[in-house]
GROMACS .gro file of C-alpha atoms in nm:
model
  259
    1MET     CA    1   0.059  -0.027  -0.007
    2LYS     CA    2   0.132   0.363  -0.090
    3LEU     CA    3   0.066   0.628   0.117
    4CYS     CA    4   0.143   1.021   0.131
    5ARG     CA    5   0.172   1.364   0.253
    6PHE     CA    6   0.060   1.606   0.091
    7VAL     CA    7  -0.059   1.967   0.017
    8PRO     CA    8  -0.385   2.004  -0.275
    9PHE     CA    9  -0.348   2.262  -0.470
   10GLU     CA   10  -0.588   2.467  -0.369
   11ASP     CA   11  -0.475   2.446  -0.018
   12ALA     CA   12  -0.193   2.543  -0.088
   13ALA     CA   13  -0.177   2.929   0.062
   14ARG     CA   14  -0.205   2.679   0.369
   15GLY     CA   15  -0.019   2.439   0.326
   16GLU     CA   16  -0.192   2.243   0.565
   17ALA     CA   17  -0.018   1.888   0.545
   18ARG     CA   18  -0.296   1.619   0.475
   19SER     CA   19  -0.254   1.196   0.413
   20GLY     CA   20  -0.375   0.924   0.225
   21ILE     CA   21  -0.391   0.644   0.018
   22ILE     CA   22  -0.324   0.650  -0.309
   23GLU     CA   23  -0.528   0.401  -0.506
   24GLY     CA   24  -0.524   0.429  -0.905
   25GLU     CA   25  -0.523   0.825  -0.993
   26LEU     CA   26  -0.714   0.878  -0.696
   27VAL     CA   27  -0.598   1.012  -0.345
   28ALA     CA   28  -0.852   0.875  -0.047
   29GLU     CA   29  -0.730   1.131   0.223
   30ILE     CA   30  -0.717   0.943   0.612
   31ARG     CA   31  -0.667   1.133   0.991
   32GLY     CA   32  -0.331   1.157   1.118
   33GLU     CA   33  -0.049   1.039   1.032
   34PRO     CA   34   0.037   0.800   0.687
   35TRP     CA   35   0.160   0.504   0.931
   36ALA     CA   36  -0.179   0.582   1.195
   37PRO     CA   37  -0.400   0.343   1.152
   38ALA     CA   38  -0.610   0.485   0.826
   39GLU     CA   39  -0.968   0.617   0.904
   40ARG     CA   40  -1.117   0.775   0.594
   41THR     CA   41  -1.260   1.129   0.648
   42GLY     CA   42  -1.411   1.068   0.271
   43GLN     CA   43  -1.266   1.318   0.080
   44GLN     CA   44  -1.104   1.247  -0.206
   45TRP     CA   45  -0.871   1.396  -0.418
   46ARG     CA   46  -0.655   1.296  -0.734
   47CYS     CA   47  -0.373   1.245  -0.807
   48ASP     CA   48  -0.229   1.563  -1.055
   49ALA     CA   49  -0.485   1.803  -0.820
   50ILE     CA   50  -0.224   1.761  -0.495
   51LYS     CA   51   0.144   1.804  -0.409
   52LEU     CA   52   0.313   1.509  -0.325
   53LEU     CA   53   0.514   1.627   0.124
   54ALA     CA   54   0.777   1.465   0.198
   55PRO     CA   55   0.601   1.145   0.352
   56SER     CA   56   0.772   1.146   0.659
   57THR     CA   57   0.796   1.474   0.974
   58PRO     CA   58   1.069   1.281   1.078
   59THR     CA   59   1.292   1.384   1.465
   60LYS     CA   60   1.605   1.267   1.249
   61ILE     CA   61   1.746   1.144   0.954
   62VAL     CA   62   1.993   0.879   1.014
   63CYS     CA   63   2.195   0.743   0.742
   64VAL     CA   64   2.428   0.445   0.735
   65GLY     CA   65   2.743   0.512   0.509
   66ARG     CA   66   2.981   0.224   0.320
   67ASN     CA   67   2.624  -0.065   0.347
   68PHE     CA   68   2.718  -0.204  -0.028
   69ALA     CA   69   3.077  -0.299  -0.018
   70ALA     CA   70   3.153  -0.140  -0.436
   71HIS     CA   71   3.009   0.162  -0.316
   72ALA     CA   72   3.310   0.193   0.002
   73SER     CA   73   3.525   0.054  -0.253
   74GLU     CA   74   3.468   0.332  -0.545
   75LEU     CA   75   3.561   0.621  -0.263
   76GLY     CA   76   3.815   0.420  -0.138
   77ASN     CA   77   3.710   0.371   0.183
   78GLU     CA   78   3.774  -0.039   0.393
   79LEU     CA   79   3.458  -0.214   0.466
   80PRO     CA   80   3.311  -0.108   0.850
   81LYS     CA   81   3.302  -0.404   1.007
   82GLU     CA   82   2.998  -0.251   1.226
   83PRO     CA   83   2.727  -0.010   1.095
   84LEU     CA   84   2.905   0.341   1.057
   85ILE     CA   85   2.587   0.582   1.087
   86PHE     CA   86   2.592   0.960   1.093
   87LEU     CA   87   2.325   1.189   1.078
   88LYS     CA   88   2.127   1.447   0.823
   89PRO     CA   89   1.925   1.751   0.974
   90PRO     CA   90   1.519   1.758   0.908
   91SER     CA   91   1.645   2.090   0.811
   92SER     CA   92   1.802   1.973   0.473
   93ILE     CA   93   1.489   1.790   0.411
   94ILE     CA   94   1.282   1.890   0.044
   95ALA     CA   95   0.997   1.714  -0.062
   96PRO     CA   96   0.961   1.567  -0.426
   97GLY     CA   97   1.002   1.785  -0.650
   98GLU     CA   98   1.148   2.104  -0.533
   99LYS     CA   99   1.525   2.224  -0.663
  100ILE     CA  100   1.818   2.102  -0.448
  101VAL     CA  101   2.003   2.407  -0.443
  102LEU     CA  102   2.401   2.415  -0.448
  103PRO     CA  103   2.520   2.621  -0.148
  104SER     CA  104   2.834   2.882  -0.234
  105VAL     CA  105   3.076   2.694   0.011
  106SER     CA  106   3.120   2.377  -0.207
  107LYS     CA  107   3.237   2.335  -0.562
  108ARG     CA  108   3.165   1.940  -0.552
  109VAL     CA  109   2.819   1.812  -0.491
  110ASP     CA  110   2.726   1.424  -0.544
  111PHE     CA  111   2.411   1.295  -0.596
  112GLU     CA  112   2.364   0.921  -0.377
  113GLY     CA  113   2.043   0.705  -0.419
  114GLU     CA  114   1.856   0.561  -0.148
  115LEU     CA  115   1.571   0.344  -0.022
  116ALA     CA  116   1.516   0.439   0.322
  117ILE     CA  117   1.336   0.333   0.552
  118ILE     CA  118   1.051   0.541   0.801
  119MET     CA  119   1.007   0.410   1.171
  120GLY     CA  120   0.601   0.330   1.287
  121ARG     CA  121   0.644   0.254   1.680
  122ARG     CA  122   0.898   0.391   1.880
  123CYS     CA  123   1.186   0.188   1.930
  124ARG     CA  124   1.413   0.202   2.260
  125ARG     CA  125   1.728  -0.101   2.308
  126PRO     CA  126   1.425  -0.317   2.143
  127PRO     CA  127   1.424  -0.706   2.270
  128ALA     CA  128   1.670  -0.975   2.227
  129GLY     CA  129   1.546  -1.188   1.973
  130GLU     CA  130   1.286  -0.970   1.873
  131ASP     CA  131   1.260  -0.838   1.511
  132ALA     CA  132   1.316  -0.494   1.473
  133ASN     CA  133   1.188  -0.498   1.146
  134SER     CA  134   0.865  -0.478   1.295
  135TYR     CA  135   0.886  -0.075   1.444
  136ILE     CA  136   0.933  -0.043   1.039
  137ALA     CA  137   0.569   0.176   0.841
  138GLY     CA  138   0.733   0.154   0.536
  139TYR     CA  139   0.981   0.279   0.262
  140THR     CA  140   1.089   0.563   0.010
  141CYS     CA  141   1.379   0.673  -0.186
  142LEU     CA  142   1.645   0.927  -0.049
  143ASN     CA  143   1.892   1.081  -0.240
  144ASP     CA  144   2.177   1.213   0.019
  145VAL     CA  145   2.303   1.508  -0.144
  146THR     CA  146   2.669   1.545  -0.043
  147ALA     CA  147   2.939   1.807  -0.109
  148ARG     CA  148   3.199   1.537  -0.119
  149ASP     CA  149   3.480   1.823  -0.133
  150LEU     CA  150   3.400   1.874   0.275
  151GLN     CA  151   3.338   1.574   0.353
  152LYS     CA  152   3.724   1.429   0.369
  153PRO     CA  153   3.905   1.736   0.493
  154ASP     CA  154   3.596   1.843   0.792
  155GLY     CA  155   3.671   1.456   0.933
  156GLN     CA  156   3.256   1.524   1.065
  157TRP     CA  157   3.030   1.575   0.800
  158TRP     CA  158   2.774   1.776   0.963
  159ARG     CA  159   2.866   1.991   0.646
  160ALA     CA  160   2.931   1.779   0.393
  161LYS     CA  161   2.493   1.672   0.452
  162GLY     CA  162   2.396   1.921   0.670
  163CYS     CA  163   2.356   2.132   0.423
  164ASP     CA  164   1.972   2.310   0.340
  165THR     CA  165   1.821   2.061   0.068
  166PHE     CA  166   2.055   1.803   0.098
  167CYS     CA  167   1.809   1.516   0.257
  168PRO     CA  168   1.497   1.498  -0.027
  169PHE     CA  169   1.254   1.149   0.037
  170GLY     CA  170   0.989   1.067  -0.158
  171PRO     CA  171   0.768   1.069  -0.330
  172VAL     CA  172   0.524   0.795  -0.113
  173LEU     CA  173   0.579   0.500   0.183
  174GLU     CA  174   0.537   0.180   0.103
  175THR     CA  175   0.450  -0.069   0.339
  176GLU     CA  176   0.583  -0.362   0.093
  177LEU     CA  177   0.990  -0.402   0.057
  178ILE     CA  178   0.988  -0.636  -0.310
  179PRO     CA  179   1.333  -0.844  -0.085
  180ALA     CA  180   1.516  -0.767  -0.450
  181ALA     CA  181   1.451  -0.422  -0.516
  182THR     CA  182   1.659  -0.263  -0.708
  183VAL     CA  183   1.753   0.103  -0.609
  184GLU     CA  184   1.850   0.308  -0.959
  185THR     CA  185   1.983   0.703  -1.008
  186PHE     CA  186   1.993   0.871  -1.300
  187VAL     CA  187   2.071   1.275  -1.370
  188ASN     CA  188   1.924   1.376  -1.710
  189GLY     CA  189   1.801   1.012  -1.801
  190ILE     CA  190   2.097   0.910  -1.764
  191ARG     CA  191   2.147   0.605  -1.548
  192LYS     CA  192   2.377   0.635  -1.310
  193GLN     CA  193   2.386   0.451  -1.020
  194PHE     CA  194   2.224   0.048  -0.919
  195GLY     CA  195   2.207  -0.178  -0.707
  196SER     CA  196   2.079  -0.479  -0.527
  197ILE     CA  197   1.928  -0.432  -0.155
  198SER     CA  198   2.040  -0.803  -0.192
  199ASP     CA  199   2.385  -0.611  -0.200
  200TRP     CA  200   2.349  -0.429   0.134
  201ILE     CA  201   2.592  -0.479   0.429
  202PHE     CA  202   2.387  -0.433   0.750
  203SER     CA  203   2.063  -0.596   0.722
  204PRO     CA  204   1.777  -0.295   0.885
  205ASN     CA  205   1.777  -0.548   1.128
  206VAL     CA  206   2.068  -0.498   1.190
  207ILE     CA  207   2.047  -0.158   1.158
  208ILE     CA  208   1.771  -0.053   1.364
  209ARG     CA  209   1.849  -0.261   1.653
  210TRP     CA  210   2.216  -0.082   1.668
  211ILE     CA  211   2.078   0.275   1.665
  212ALA     CA  212   1.890   0.135   1.877
  213GLN     CA  213   2.074   0.079   2.185
  214VAL     CA  214   2.196   0.423   2.206
  215MET     CA  215   1.910   0.609   2.058
  216THR     CA  216   1.522   0.619   2.042
  217LEU     CA  217   1.370   0.616   1.712
  218GLU     CA  218   1.076   0.822   1.713
  219PRO     CA  219   0.727   0.728   1.441
  220GLY     CA  220   0.838   0.923   1.153
  221ASP     CA  221   1.168   0.901   1.174
  222VAL     CA  222   1.410   0.779   0.906
  223VAL     CA  223   1.677   0.577   0.816
  224ALA     CA  224   1.851   0.548   0.496
  225MET     CA  225   2.009   0.300   0.357
  226GLY     CA  226   2.301   0.378   0.204
  227THR     CA  227   2.377   0.388  -0.142
  228PRO     CA  228   2.508   0.208  -0.435
  229GLU     CA  229   2.879   0.223  -0.627
  230GLY     CA  230   2.866   0.502  -0.868
  231VAL     CA  231   2.838   0.862  -0.636
  232GLY     CA  232   2.879   1.197  -0.899
  233PRO     CA  233   2.859   1.525  -0.947
  234LEU     CA  234   2.558   1.756  -0.969
  235SER     CA  235   2.533   2.050  -1.166
  236SER     CA  236   2.264   2.354  -1.120
  237GLY     CA  237   1.936   2.237  -1.417
  238ASP     CA  238   2.043   1.904  -1.395
  239THR     CA  239   1.782   1.648  -1.322
  240VAL     CA  240   1.807   1.360  -1.098
  241GLU     CA  241   1.613   1.121  -0.980
  242VAL     CA  242   1.588   0.835  -0.793
  243VAL     CA  243   1.396   0.495  -0.893
  244VAL     CA  244   1.365   0.201  -0.639
  245THR     CA  245   1.142  -0.075  -0.787
  246GLY     CA  246   0.792  -0.070  -0.641
  247ILE     CA  247   0.839   0.240  -0.411
  248GLY     CA  248   0.910   0.567  -0.731
  249THR     CA  249   1.040   0.776  -0.840
  250LEU     CA  250   1.153   1.055  -0.638
  251ARG     CA  251   1.235   1.384  -0.889
  252ASN     CA  252   1.460   1.704  -0.834
  253THR     CA  253   1.622   1.899  -1.024
  254VAL     CA  254   1.929   2.117  -0.881
  255THR     CA  255   1.956   2.489  -0.964
  256ALA     CA  256   2.311   2.714  -0.804
  257SER     CA  257   2.251   2.936  -0.451
  258THR     CA  258   2.212   3.304  -0.582
  259GLU     CA  259   2.306   3.378  -0.224
   0.00000   0.00000   0.00000
């Protein structure tokens, strides 16, 4: 099932977010957040009459680095022996269709297409033997946009990963994950990245349990599962698309900062 957050174009001035179930060309509005039990309001909207928003409003975006062996290799890094975790701030979030802004402090900004998890329940130190996947509400596409020239010299990745507009995600929350799902990234229609989730070094169960030992994951929080090989630079005017099997396409354009 595909769930979403949206604003009807006719109500864009108020900007009040709504939740819905996507059913073909229609969105059936529901009360509460997309991961809550679906209670329909009776209101329906045509898909071409709404603007999709990021499918959650997380308290934090937790990212997994080097979770594909080929990506670690292409950047000259060793494989991690345990999950490599970093954060992106919620201020970096943009919706599908919004613009990624290249900041003036960087000369090299890369795309990193990923599958991301959206949490559906509060998760803190899950008991041994419990399947941590049970805390997941669903899955989405995410672009872990990175200022590559800031990443290595800083050591800490907060500037490289945390710039405004550096976390597009969406377009929907898909409740079911296809076991053989693939992650692809296209720039101006040319495929740059391709990877299968079967190649993850660490599974969602391992990652969620690892994070939740020290950091409580709240409903709506996002866990980005890492990018396959093929990362590369973006330029002003580019269109970048992250495509995950069974979920859809996250599409954003790129523009230079005017500041």
